[in-house]
Structures are given as structure tokens and as C-alpha cells.
Amino acid sequence: MTPKRATSLAAAALLFLCGCIFTPRDPDGPPEGDVTDWETPISTDIVLKNLKAAFEGEGVQNYRDCFTDSFRFHVDPVDSLDAGQEGEDRYANWTREDEEHAANGVFGDASDIALAFTTIQEPDEAGYDTYRIEDYELTITFDSGEADEEVTYGGRASLHMRRDNTGRWAIYRWVDRRLTEDSPPPTWGTLRGDYRD
Amino acid sequence: MLLLSVAALALVAAPSVAQDGDGRDSDQEEEQEQEEQEEQEDEGTGLFDGSRRGGFVPEFDPEFHPTYKLDFKRDQDVSTWTHNFKMNYSFTPKVAFTAGSNIVLRENEALNRVNRNEKWNAGLSLALSSAISTGIKFTRSDQEDVRNPGKDNEVRTFRERESFNLTTNYNKTLLSGIGVILGANGGFEKNKYSNVLSRGSSQGVTAGIEYDAPLGLSTRFQYSGQHSLLDSEQGALESKDESFDHSLTGHMEYAWLGNAFLVDVRRGLSSTEYPKEEQTEHRRADTEGLSMSADVGLVENLTSTFNLGYTRSKTSYRLEDSKDNDLKTRNVQASLSYSLGATDFTAEMSSEKKRNEYYDVQTGDQYSNAFGASVTHEFGEELSAVLRGRTSLLSHHYDDTEGNDQDRDLFDQEVTLNVDYDPRADISASLNVKVREDNLIYIRTSRTGDNKTSQTYSVKPSITKSFGDKITATQTYGLSADYTFYTYDPDSNFLIRNFSVDTTIDWRPFSPLRLTFSHQYRSQDEGSYVEDENGIEQYGKNSQRDDNSLELGVGYKLFGLVSLSLSQTLSMQKRWTIVDDEKQLSWEKFDTTLKGKANANYELESGTTVKFTLGRIYRDATNITDRQREVWDISLNIEKEF
């Protein structure tokens, strides 16, 4: 067999294989209820709106799309220290995949989710990189069998966002801090840590 | 000879970019992550890593090399002091002493918090012979966070860890090509957390053998085992926590006539006990992995690689059994590359199946397939082109379709074309064209409302022209359109359009002087893209934004030593909303910066080096604080050799 013929056969086999494994599934049908809550994130306000809608609506892909590929979450040092021996592993190198996995775990256990942001510092969206500071209150009703359990998480998040070449904003860094009150509620960071394997 | 380095005294009065305290904290955490990674790399990852020269005794260097670094940074909310000290000293070719410390103190005025991190280490190593080495090592790390320091409501949280280890290694390569490593270690450790205290002993053994046969065959096998027994206290809990970790790895490699075949296998088993909420948590982990690869060049100009991989990771917990998991991955990857004259062809394909067993609604399979190909052709010396294509499909399948409705496919396709054209020595041009489509397909009807297709089209031409050897001008244009089509909600279809022009001129009228001019223009508009009454999709622009940025710069090297630079930047942004085809100004912002800087690297005849940077920034912009208007940028680095 000549090299040209071998190459042609290999390329033909690859193309045939591609046709078999690159066919996406058909959806079951049109939506039963509401249509999409997702808005094209042309401002940081819309990123927060999408994040709230995705978390409350338990839409894991829309939630994931609020973050960039290089996303990193930085927990409050006290949350890491409070976790004792597990603390160092629990929060180290937190990526978008960890964020998606933790959100998916919460969605599996929650019967109701309510999220509210209060803006502490407005962003400057003139450039391609900005940050905004938000206080959040996240109330989750956990479906724990006979009686549901409601837990409220609160904290201050510095959300660093980046605008891509098409004008879409997404979060690339989340710095989580406890509130300064004497008995602050648990942060979203502790909730994330509970869902890291 | 004594080399004393007083290095990196950095004083930054405030950063040039507006940064809040929390943002600065995150930078520190990133730095810490990098430091920890570097420390792990320093430790080495296996028996055969850097231990060939006789255990862990460093190469003999009779000189004394202590280094000390002091760093201070300050922004509007956070001040950070960093002290770093390292010392390596070889008393004789067989005895060496090392010591180091790193102390970081960070104060956040806005949050009224102080954070302190300290790391200390000291070690003595001794080479008993060319094959046997032994040593002791002490490490201590303290981390403390204080909220509301000095006040009635002060809260302290901390983590303290200490360990002391004695290690002995035997490392010998025999003439027959067989290498043997044996090692043993034992020591004590103490861990103190805010509500947990544990102390006890740890022991470990390592063993490895490697063989390099003359016919291109080489093999390595190694085992390491670690055991610890700690007395732990947490509240009313007093427990004896026993932990172990076994790891076995093997590597085989065979090279034959330009072809290479590799096999790697690994197996790990660990059991860890530790206090959790006044009970003893027991974490068991079981891992295994196999990878085989072949790099084959059977036909002239055709190279190919094939990889097969398998991994399994199983973890279980006694208390938190909701975190139990069993993850399996199988993957295959193949690539081909072929050269024919001025044309290169490459193709790569990969397929992976993951089975994620979480014992809840997240349990399911994940399939990932990707194919990419590229063709590169050179049309003579002036023109070359690269055409690339890539497609990938990621499928999430969950077992419990009733309890979990997140089944979805992500199907992406992308084609890019790059053309470089250099018709003359003083002109070069390039063109980049990209077409991309991303599909999100939820399968269950409760989620299909989010199904959408995003299409991006972009063109980016660029040209560079030189005028003699003193002036170079570059201009780059960018044009893109980004459509979002919702499968079941076409009224939400959306379009973003971008246009940009970047111009740069660089002029060097004579040797030490350099002048630069750059201008950037960006225009973005967006709006709905829905069908009108005739069924034709129409663009309804509802907002627009224009950005202009101009920068002038001058650089001069004084006496060949000191680099001076001065630059002025002015940027303006405007945003409009479109109501009934009328533009209404939403906001208008400006930012102007004047930046002057001098820096130099100077070496005295005695060998002392001095590096400094002195900068001053004046800034005025919409919505900035007074602290951000005038900023110093100062750093000094002195290295003195005695």
C-alpha cells in the first residue's frame, strides 16, 4: 500500500467515525413552562441577573456560563481555618468544574432557593476588566425527608469580571468574605466546601 | 566568601489600578498558591527525582549564601509586609545545613482584620557514602486570622503545624544498568487548629528499582508507604487516629527504530482518620490507573501517535457518606501528521467516557468526543496560509432522569483561516477569519427553554509598514457579529456587533530616543434579531457604545544607564440607548493618565548590583477616589557581595 493510499484510507475512516460520534441528541420537545431566563451578558448587571436566575432556577449550564474557563474561587481564610484538617484540601484550586459540581449538588438537595445581591461598590465597565463588590443573601430550603430545613448564607463577594472579544462579560474570580457583624451567617464558601468531594 | 543579598525592598504607595482590599487579598492568595506549588516541586515527586546524586545532600558549595527579602505593599485598604529568609551552607562536601522562613503579615483596614502566615524550616543532611545519605528536617507553619483586633469582639482563628523527620536513603546504580533505591523515615508531628489538637508519630518506607537494558528497553517500579498514629482531641472527643497511604507505580518504555512504546501503571490505597464534629471521620481512597501510548513512524513523512488511558478513583467516608464517589474514566486519543512538499496536514481525534457514581441524582455518564484537523501551505516565500477546523461534542447523561433534568449536549464547531502575506521587505500583512457555532441542547422538556445556538463570525486584517529603519506603523481592523438563536424562544434572539481599529506608530529618530503613538477605537452595538411580520429576521438595535483611547509616549536612555519614560493616555467612552430609532446618551466617561518613570540596573566594580524604579502617576477619571489620583510607584533592589 502506498503512503498516499494509506493516508487517504485513514482520513476516510476518521471522517466516517466523526459522522457517528458527533451527532447530538434530539430534545424531548418544546418547554413545558417558561422560556429562557438567560440574557446575553453585555453588562455586569446582566451577569448577576443570569447568575441569580440560573441558581434559583437550578439551571446548571446557564450557571456555569456565568464564569470564565479560568475561574477561581477564593474562600474567606477563616472558613478555611474553621474547617480544621480538611480546610486546606477543601478549598484549594477551586475551578469552574468545582463550581459546577457544587452547584449541581445543591440543586439535587434543595427544594427551594432564593438569592439576593446588594451592590456595595459599582463596577467601572469602561475597560475589559472590572470588579464589583456585592453583599449576598442565599436562602436554601433543603429537602431532608419529613421536614424541610431552611438555611441562610450571607457574605460579601468581590466579583472580578472580564469582557471577551464579542462583548460578553463573565466572572473570572470570586473573593468571598464573611460579614463583619459579631455573629455572621455562614458564607456561600462554606456551602461550596460542603459539596466538594 | 560571603554573599549577602538585601533584595527587593519594594515600596508601592498605591497601585496604579484602582483595587479594593478584597481584590488585593485574592492576589495574595494566588501568590500563596504559587509558593505552595513551588515548594511541592522542590520536594520532588518520586524516588528517582533528583536523588541520583546521592540522596538529598546538595552539591558541595563552600560559600555561604544567605538571602533576605523584604517587601511592603500598600493600597487603599490593605497593607502587606513580607519577610523571606533562606540559607544553604555546606560545612564539608558531606554535611550541609539549610534553613528558611517566610512571614507574611496582611492588615485590612476596611474589614478590620489581620492575617498572618509564617513558615519555618531547618534541616541538616549527611552523606555517609556515595550511596547512603541521612538527614533531619524540622518544619513549622502558623496561620492566624484576627477579626476586630484589640476590641471586645476580637475573634482569633488559627492553624499551627509542626513536624520533625529523620530520613535515610540508599541510592545505588549498578554497572549492569540496575538502579536500586531504599529509604526510610520517621518522625513526630503536632497539629493545632482552632478546635482540634493532634500529636503523634509518623513512619514511612520507600523502595524502587529501575533497569535500563541495552536494546532500548527501560523499566521502573517504585513503592512508597506512609503510616501515622495521632492522639486527637476535639471537645469531648479523645481519639487515636491511624492513617496510612500506599502507592505503587510502574513504568515501561521500549524504543525501536524511531518508534516508541510506553506503559504506565499506578495503584494507590489510603485510609485517613481525623476528628470532625467530635466524632472520628474515616476517609478511604482507592485509585488505579493505566496508560499506554505508541509513537509510530512506519511510513515516510507520516507520524502517528495513539494513547489509551484508564483511571478509577473511589472515595468513601464514614460520617459524610453523602460525599462517597466512584469515578471511572476511559479515553483514547489518536493523531496523524503528514508532510508533502510545502503542505503539512495534521489531524487529531479524542474520545473519553466518564462514569460518575455519586450515589445520588448526580450519578451518570459523561461522553466527550473531539476532532480537529489543520492544513498549512506555503505559496512561495511571500504567502502562507493555515486552515484549521475543530468539532467537539460533550454529552451529560444522568441515570435518574426523574430526579435530575440536566441531561444536555454541548456541540461546538469552529473553522479558522490565517493568511500571512509579506510582498516586500517593508510590508507585512495578515488576515484572520473565524466562524464558530456553539449549541446548547437540553434534552428534558423542563429545561429545553434554555436551548440555544450561538454563532460568531469575525474578520481581522492587519498591515505593518516600515519607513526606513526608524519608523514602523501597524494598523489592525476587527469586525465581528455574534448571534444567539433560542430554539423555543425566537423572540429572545439577540445580536452583538463589534468594530475596532487599532493604530500604532513607533519612531526612533536616534538611538536612545523612542516615541510611540497608539490609538484604539471600539464600537459595539447590540439588540434583538427577530422575525418581522414577513418572516424575515431583522436587527433591532437597542444600545450602542463607542470607546476611544489615545496614548503618546516618549522614552530616553540617559548616559546608557537610566531609562526615562513619559506617557499620556486619554480614553473616552460613551453609551447610548436606542429608543424609536433615536440615540439617547446613557452615560459618558473619561480617564486620563500622565505617567513618568525612571528605572536603572547598575553594577559596581565590586560586584554590587543596584536596581531601582521610581514612578509617579497622575490620574483623573469619572468616579475615582482622591487616593487614586496621585500614585507613587517605587521599588529598590540591592545585591551586595562581601
CSV table of N, CA and C in Angstrom, one decimal, chain B residues 314-429:
chain,number,residue,atom,x,y,z
B,314,LYS,N,-11.9,5.9,43.8
B,314,LYS,CA,-13.1,5.6,44.7
B,314,LYS,C,-12.8,6.1,46.1
B,315,THR,N,-13.7,6.9,46.6
B,315,THR,CA,-13.6,7.5,47.9
B,315,THR,C,-14.8,7.3,48.7
B,316,SER,N,-14.6,7.0,50.0
B,316,SER,CA,-15.8,6.8,50.9
B,316,SER,C,-15.5,7.4,52.3
B,317,TYR,N,-16.5,7.9,52.9
B,317,TYR,CA,-16.4,8.5,54.2
B,317,TYR,C,-17.3,7.8,55.2
B,318,ARG,N,-16.9,7.7,56.5
B,318,ARG,CA,-17.8,7.0,57.5
B,318,ARG,C,-18.9,8.0,57.9
B,319,LEU,N,-18.6,9.3,58.2
B,319,LEU,CA,-19.6,10.2,58.6
B,319,LEU,C,-20.3,10.9,57.5
B,320,GLU,N,-19.6,11.5,56.6
B,320,GLU,CA,-20.2,12.2,55.5
B,320,GLU,C,-20.3,11.3,54.3
B,321,ASP,N,-21.2,10.3,54.4
B,321,ASP,CA,-21.3,9.3,53.3
B,321,ASP,C,-22.0,9.9,52.1
B,322,SER,N,-22.6,11.1,52.2
B,322,SER,CA,-23.1,11.7,51.0
B,322,SER,C,-22.0,12.1,50.0
B,323,LYS,N,-20.8,12.2,50.5
B,323,LYS,CA,-19.7,12.6,49.6
B,323,LYS,C,-19.0,11.3,48.9
B,324,ASP,N,-19.5,10.2,49.2
B,324,ASP,CA,-18.9,9.0,48.6
B,324,ASP,C,-19.0,9.1,47.1
B,325,ASN,N,-18.0,8.6,46.4
B,325,ASN,CA,-18.0,8.6,45.0
B,325,ASN,C,-17.1,7.5,44.4
B,326,ASP,N,-17.4,7.2,43.2
B,326,ASP,CA,-16.6,6.2,42.4
B,326,ASP,C,-16.6,6.6,41.0
B,327,LEU,N,-15.4,7.1,40.6
B,327,LEU,CA,-15.3,7.8,39.2
B,327,LEU,C,-14.4,7.0,38.4
B,328,LYS,N,-14.8,6.6,37.1
B,328,LYS,CA,-14.0,5.9,36.2
B,328,LYS,C,-13.9,6.6,34.9
B,329,THR,N,-12.7,6.6,34.3
B,329,THR,CA,-12.5,7.3,33.0
B,329,THR,C,-11.8,6.4,32.0
B,330,ARG,N,-12.3,6.3,30.8
B,330,ARG,CA,-11.6,5.6,29.8
B,330,ARG,C,-11.5,6.5,28.6
B,331,ASN,N,-10.3,6.6,28.0
B,331,ASN,CA,-10.1,7.5,26.9
B,331,ASN,C,-9.2,6.9,25.9
B,332,VAL,N,-9.3,7.4,24.7
B,332,VAL,CA,-8.5,7.0,23.6
B,332,VAL,C,-8.2,8.3,22.7
B,333,GLN,N,-7.0,8.4,22.3
B,333,GLN,CA,-6.6,9.6,21.5
B,333,GLN,C,-5.7,9.1,20.4
B,334,ALA,N,-5.9,9.7,19.2
B,334,ALA,CA,-5.0,9.4,18.1
B,334,ALA,C,-4.7,10.6,17.3
B,335,SER,N,-3.5,10.7,16.8
B,335,SER,CA,-3.1,11.9,15.9
B,335,SER,C,-2.3,11.4,14.8
B,336,LEU,N,-2.4,12.2,13.7
B,336,LEU,CA,-1.6,11.9,12.5
B,336,LEU,C,-1.1,13.2,12.0
B,337,SER,N,0.1,13.2,11.5
B,337,SER,CA,0.7,14.4,10.8
B,337,SER,C,1.4,13.9,9.5
B,338,TYR,N,1.2,14.6,8.5
B,338,TYR,CA,1.8,14.2,7.2
B,338,TYR,C,2.3,15.4,6.4
B,339,SER,N,3.5,15.3,5.9
B,339,SER,CA,4.1,16.4,5.1
B,339,SER,C,4.3,16.0,3.7
B,340,LEU,N,3.8,16.9,2.8
B,340,LEU,CA,4.0,16.6,1.4
B,340,LEU,C,4.4,17.9,0.7
B,341,GLY,N,5.7,18.1,0.4
B,341,GLY,CA,6.2,19.3,-0.1
B,341,GLY,C,6.0,20.5,0.8
B,342,ALA,N,5.3,21.5,0.3
B,342,ALA,CA,5.1,22.7,1.1
B,342,ALA,C,3.8,22.6,1.9
B,343,THR,N,3.2,21.4,1.9
B,343,THR,CA,1.9,21.3,2.7
B,343,THR,C,2.1,20.3,3.9
B,344,ASP,N,1.6,20.8,5.0
B,344,ASP,CA,1.6,19.9,6.2
B,344,ASP,C,0.1,19.7,6.6
B,345,PHE,N,-0.2,18.4,6.9
B,345,PHE,CA,-1.5,18.1,7.3
B,345,PHE,C,-1.5,17.4,8.7
B,346,THR,N,-2.3,17.8,9.6
B,346,THR,CA,-2.4,17.2,10.9
B,346,THR,C,-3.9,16.9,11.2
B,347,ALA,N,-4.1,15.8,11.9
B,347,ALA,CA,-5.5,15.5,12.4
B,347,ALA,C,-5.4,14.9,13.8
B,348,GLU,N,-6.3,15.2,14.6
B,348,GLU,CA,-6.3,14.6,16.0
B,348,GLU,C,-7.7,14.3,16.4
B,349,MET,N,-7.8,13.2,17.0
B,349,MET,CA,-9.2,12.8,17.5
B,349,MET,C,-9.1,12.2,18.9
B,350,SER,N,-10.0,12.6,19.7
B,350,SER,CA,-10.0,12.0,21.1
B,350,SER,C,-11.4,11.6,21.5
B,351,SER,N,-11.5,10.7,22.3
B,351,SER,CA,-12.8,10.2,22.8
B,351,SER,C,-12.7,9.8,24.3
B,352,GLU,N,-13.6,10.2,25.1
B,352,GLU,CA,-13.5,9.9,26.5
B,352,GLU,C,-14.9,9.5,27.1
B,353,LYS,N,-14.9,8.5,27.9
B,353,LYS,CA,-16.2,8.2,28.6
B,353,LYS,C,-15.9,8.2,30.1
B,354,LYS,N,-16.7,9.0,30.9
B,354,LYS,CA,-16.5,9.0,32.3
B,354,LYS,C,-17.8,8.5,33.0
B,355,ARG,N,-17.6,7.6,33.9
B,355,ARG,CA,-18.7,7.1,34.7
B,355,ARG,C,-18.6,7.7,36.1
B,356,ASN,N,-19.6,8.6,36.5
B,356,ASN,CA,-19.5,9.3,37.7
B,356,ASN,C,-20.6,8.7,38.7
B,357,GLU,N,-20.1,7.9,39.6
B,357,GLU,CA,-21.1,7.3,40.6
B,357,GLU,C,-21.0,8.1,41.9
B,358,TYR,N,-22.0,9.0,42.1
B,358,TYR,CA,-22.1,9.8,43.4
B,358,TYR,C,-23.2,9.2,44.3
B,359,TYR,N,-23.8,8.2,44.0
B,359,TYR,CA,-24.9,7.5,44.8
B,359,TYR,C,-26.0,8.5,45.0
B,360,ASP,N,-26.3,9.4,44.1
B,360,ASP,CA,-27.4,10.3,44.2
B,360,ASP,C,-27.8,10.8,42.8
B,361,VAL,N,-28.6,11.8,42.7
B,361,VAL,CA,-29.1,12.2,41.4
B,361,VAL,C,-28.0,12.7,40.4
B,362,GLN,N,-26.8,12.9,40.9
B,362,GLN,CA,-25.7,13.4,40.1
B,362,GLN,C,-25.0,12.2,39.3
B,363,THR,N,-25.4,11.0,39.7
B,363,THR,CA,-24.8,9.8,39.1
B,363,THR,C,-25.1,9.8,37.6
B,364,GLY,N,-24.1,9.5,36.8
B,364,GLY,CA,-24.4,9.4,35.4
B,364,GLY,C,-23.1,9.3,34.6
B,365,ASP,N,-23.3,9.4,33.3
B,365,ASP,CA,-22.1,9.2,32.3
B,365,ASP,C,-21.9,10.5,31.6
B,366,GLN,N,-20.6,10.7,31.3
B,366,GLN,CA,-20.2,11.9,30.5
B,366,GLN,C,-19.4,11.4,29.3
B,367,TYR,N,-19.8,11.8,28.1
B,367,TYR,CA,-19.1,11.4,26.9
B,367,TYR,C,-18.5,12.6,26.3
B,368,SER,N,-17.3,12.6,25.9
B,368,SER,CA,-16.6,13.7,25.3
B,368,SER,C,-15.9,13.3,24.1
B,369,ASN,N,-16.2,13.8,22.9
B,369,ASN,CA,-15.5,13.5,21.7
B,369,ASN,C,-15.1,14.8,21.0
B,370,ALA,N,-13.9,14.7,20.4
B,370,ALA,CA,-13.4,15.9,19.7
B,370,ALA,C,-12.6,15.5,18.5
B,371,PHE,N,-12.7,16.3,17.4
B,371,PHE,CA,-11.9,16.0,16.2
B,371,PHE,C,-11.4,17.4,15.7
B,372,GLY,N,-10.1,17.4,15.4
B,372,GLY,CA,-9.5,18.6,14.8
B,372,GLY,C,-8.6,18.3,13.7
B,373,ALA,N,-8.5,19.2,12.7
B,373,ALA,CA,-7.6,19.0,11.6
B,373,ALA,C,-7.1,20.3,11.1
B,374,SER,N,-5.9,20.3,10.6
B,374,SER,CA,-5.3,21.6,10.0
B,374,SER,C,-4.5,21.3,8.8
B,375,VAL,N,-4.5,22.3,7.9
B,375,VAL,CA,-3.7,22.2,6.7
B,375,VAL,C,-2.9,23.5,6.6
B,376,THR,N,-1.6,23.3,6.5
B,376,THR,CA,-0.7,24.5,6.3
B,376,THR,C,0.0,24.4,5.0
B,377,HIS,N,-0.1,25.5,4.2
B,377,HIS,CA,0.6,25.5,2.9
B,377,HIS,C,1.3,26.8,2.7
B,378,GLU,N,2.6,26.7,2.2
B,378,GLU,CA,3.4,27.9,1.9
B,378,GLU,C,3.4,28.1,0.4
B,379,PHE,N,2.8,29.2,-0.1
B,379,PHE,CA,2.8,29.6,-1.5
B,379,PHE,C,4.0,30.4,-1.8
B,380,GLY,N,5.2,29.8,-1.9
B,380,GLY,CA,6.4,30.6,-2.1
B,380,GLY,C,6.8,31.2,-0.8
B,381,GLU,N,7.7,32.2,-0.9
B,381,GLU,CA,8.3,32.8,0.3
B,381,GLU,C,7.4,33.9,0.9
B,382,GLU,N,6.5,34.4,0.1
B,382,GLU,CA,5.7,35.6,0.4
B,382,GLU,C,4.4,35.3,1.1
B,383,LEU,N,3.8,34.1,0.8
B,383,LEU,CA,2.4,33.9,1.2
B,383,LEU,C,2.3,32.5,1.9
B,384,SER,N,1.7,32.5,3.0
B,384,SER,CA,1.4,31.2,3.7
B,384,SER,C,0.0,31.2,4.3
B,385,ALA,N,-0.6,30.1,4.4
B,385,ALA,CA,-2.0,30.0,4.9
B,385,ALA,C,-2.1,28.8,5.8
B,386,VAL,N,-2.9,28.9,6.9
B,386,VAL,CA,-3.3,27.8,7.8
B,386,VAL,C,-4.8,27.8,7.9
B,387,LEU,N,-5.3,26.6,7.6
B,387,LEU,CA,-6.8,26.4,7.7
B,387,LEU,C,-7.0,25.3,8.8
B,388,ARG,N,-7.8,25.7,9.8
B,388,ARG,CA,-8.0,24.8,11.0
B,388,ARG,C,-9.5,24.6,11.1
B,389,GLY,N,-9.8,23.3,11.5
B,389,GLY,CA,-11.2,23.0,11.8
B,389,GLY,C,-11.3,22.2,13.1
B,390,ARG,N,-12.3,22.4,13.9
B,390,ARG,CA,-12.4,21.6,15.1
B,390,ARG,C,-13.9,21.4,15.4
B,391,THR,N,-14.3,20.2,15.8
B,391,THR,CA,-15.6,20.0,16.3
B,391,THR,C,-15.6,19.1,17.6
B,392,SER,N,-16.5,19.4,18.5
B,392,SER,CA,-16.5,18.6,19.7
B,392,SER,C,-17.9,18.4,20.2
B,393,LEU,N,-18.2,17.3,20.9
B,393,LEU,CA,-19.5,17.1,21.5
B,393,LEU,C,-19.3,16.6,22.9
B,394,LEU,N,-19.9,17.2,23.8
B,394,LEU,CA,-19.9,16.8,25.2
B,394,LEU,C,-21.3,16.5,25.6
B,395,SER,N,-21.5,15.2,26.1
B,395,SER,CA,-22.9,14.8,26.4
B,395,SER,C,-22.9,14.4,27.9
B,396,HIS,N,-23.9,15.0,28.6
B,396,HIS,CA,-24.1,14.6,30.0
B,396,HIS,C,-25.4,13.7,30.1
B,397,HIS,N,-25.2,12.5,30.6
B,397,HIS,CA,-26.4,11.6,30.7
B,397,HIS,C,-26.5,11.2,32.2
B,398,TYR,N,-27.6,11.6,32.8
B,398,TYR,CA,-27.8,11.2,34.2
B,398,TYR,C,-28.7,10.0,34.3
B,399,ASP,N,-28.4,9.1,35.3
B,399,ASP,CA,-29.2,7.9,35.4
B,399,ASP,C,-30.7,8.2,35.8
B,400,ASP,N,-30.8,9.1,36.8
B,400,ASP,CA,-32.2,9.3,37.4
B,400,ASP,C,-32.8,10.5,36.6
B,401,THR,N,-33.4,10.2,35.5
B,401,THR,CA,-34.0,11.2,34.6
B,401,THR,C,-35.2,11.9,35.3
B,402,GLU,N,-35.8,11.2,36.3
B,402,GLU,CA,-36.9,11.8,37.0
B,402,GLU,C,-36.4,12.9,38.0
B,403,GLY,N,-35.3,12.5,38.7
B,403,GLY,CA,-34.8,13.4,39.8
B,403,GLY,C,-33.8,14.4,39.3
B,404,ASN,N,-33.3,14.2,38.1
B,404,ASN,CA,-32.3,15.2,37.5
B,404,ASN,C,-32.6,15.4,36.1
B,405,ASP,N,-33.0,16.7,35.8
B,405,ASP,CA,-33.4,17.0,34.4
B,405,ASP,C,-32.3,17.8,33.6
B,406,GLN,N,-31.0,17.6,34.1
B,406,GLN,CA,-30.0,18.4,33.5
B,406,GLN,C,-29.3,17.7,32.3
B,407,ASP,N,-29.8,16.6,31.8
B,407,ASP,CA,-29.2,16.0,30.6
B,407,ASP,C,-29.0,17.0,29.5
B,408,ARG,N,-27.8,17.0,28.9
B,408,ARG,CA,-27.6,18.0,27.9
B,408,ARG,C,-26.5,17.7,27.0
B,409,ASP,N,-26.5,18.2,25.8
B,409,ASP,CA,-25.4,18.1,24.9
B,409,ASP,C,-24.8,19.5,24.5
B,410,LEU,N,-23.5,19.6,24.5
B,410,LEU,CA,-22.8,20.8,24.0
B,410,LEU,C,-22.1,20.5,22.8
B,411,PHE,N,-22.5,21.0,21.7
B,411,PHE,CA,-21.9,20.7,20.4
B,411,PHE,C,-21.3,21.9,19.8
B,412,ASP,N,-20.0,21.9,19.6
B,412,ASP,CA,-19.2,23.1,19.1
B,412,ASP,C,-18.5,22.8,17.8
B,413,GLN,N,-18.5,23.8,16.9
B,413,GLN,CA,-17.7,23.7,15.7
B,413,GLN,C,-17.0,25.0,15.4
B,414,GLU,N,-15.8,24.9,14.9
B,414,GLU,CA,-15.1,26.1,14.6
B,414,GLU,C,-14.2,25.9,13.4
B,415,VAL,N,-14.1,27.0,12.6
B,415,VAL,CA,-13.2,27.0,11.4
B,415,VAL,C,-12.4,28.3,11.5
B,416,THR,N,-11.1,28.2,11.3
B,416,THR,CA,-10.3,29.5,11.3
B,416,THR,C,-9.4,29.4,10.1
B,417,LEU,N,-9.2,30.6,9.5
B,417,LEU,CA,-8.2,30.7,8.4
B,417,LEU,C,-7.2,31.8,8.7
B,418,ASN,N,-5.9,31.6,8.7
B,418,ASN,CA,-4.9,32.6,8.9
B,418,ASN,C,-4.1,32.7,7.7
B,419,VAL,N,-3.9,33.9,7.2
B,419,VAL,CA,-3.1,34.1,6.0
B,419,VAL,C,-2.0,35.2,6.3
B,420,ASP,N,-0.8,34.9,6.0
B,420,ASP,CA,0.3,35.8,6.2
B,420,ASP,C,0.9,36.2,4.9
B,421,TYR,N,1.0,37.5,4.6
B,421,TYR,CA,1.5,37.9,3.2
B,421,TYR,C,2.6,39.0,3.4
B,422,ASP,N,3.8,38.7,2.9
B,422,ASP,CA,4.9,39.6,3.0
B,422,ASP,C,5.4,39.9,1.6
B,423,PRO,N,4.7,40.8,0.9
B,423,PRO,CA,5.1,41.1,-0.5
B,423,PRO,C,6.4,41.8,-0.6
B,424,ARG,N,6.8,42.6,0.3
B,424,ARG,CA,8.1,43.3,0.3
B,424,ARG,C,8.7,43.3,1.7
B,425,ALA,N,10.0,43.7,1.7
B,425,ALA,CA,10.7,43.6,3.0
B,425,ALA,C,10.1,44.6,4.0
B,426,ASP,N,9.5,45.7,3.5
B,426,ASP,CA,9.0,46.7,4.4
B,426,ASP,C,7.5,46.6,4.7
B,427,ILE,N,6.8,45.6,4.1
B,427,ILE,CA,5.4,45.5,4.3
B,427,ILE,C,5.0,44.0,4.7
B,428,SER,N,4.3,43.9,5.7
B,428,SER,CA,3.7,42.6,6.0
B,428,SER,C,2.2,42.7,6.4
B,429,ALA,N,1.5,41.7,6.0
B,429,ALA,CA,0.0,41.8,6.2
B,429,ALA,C,-0.5,40.4,6.7
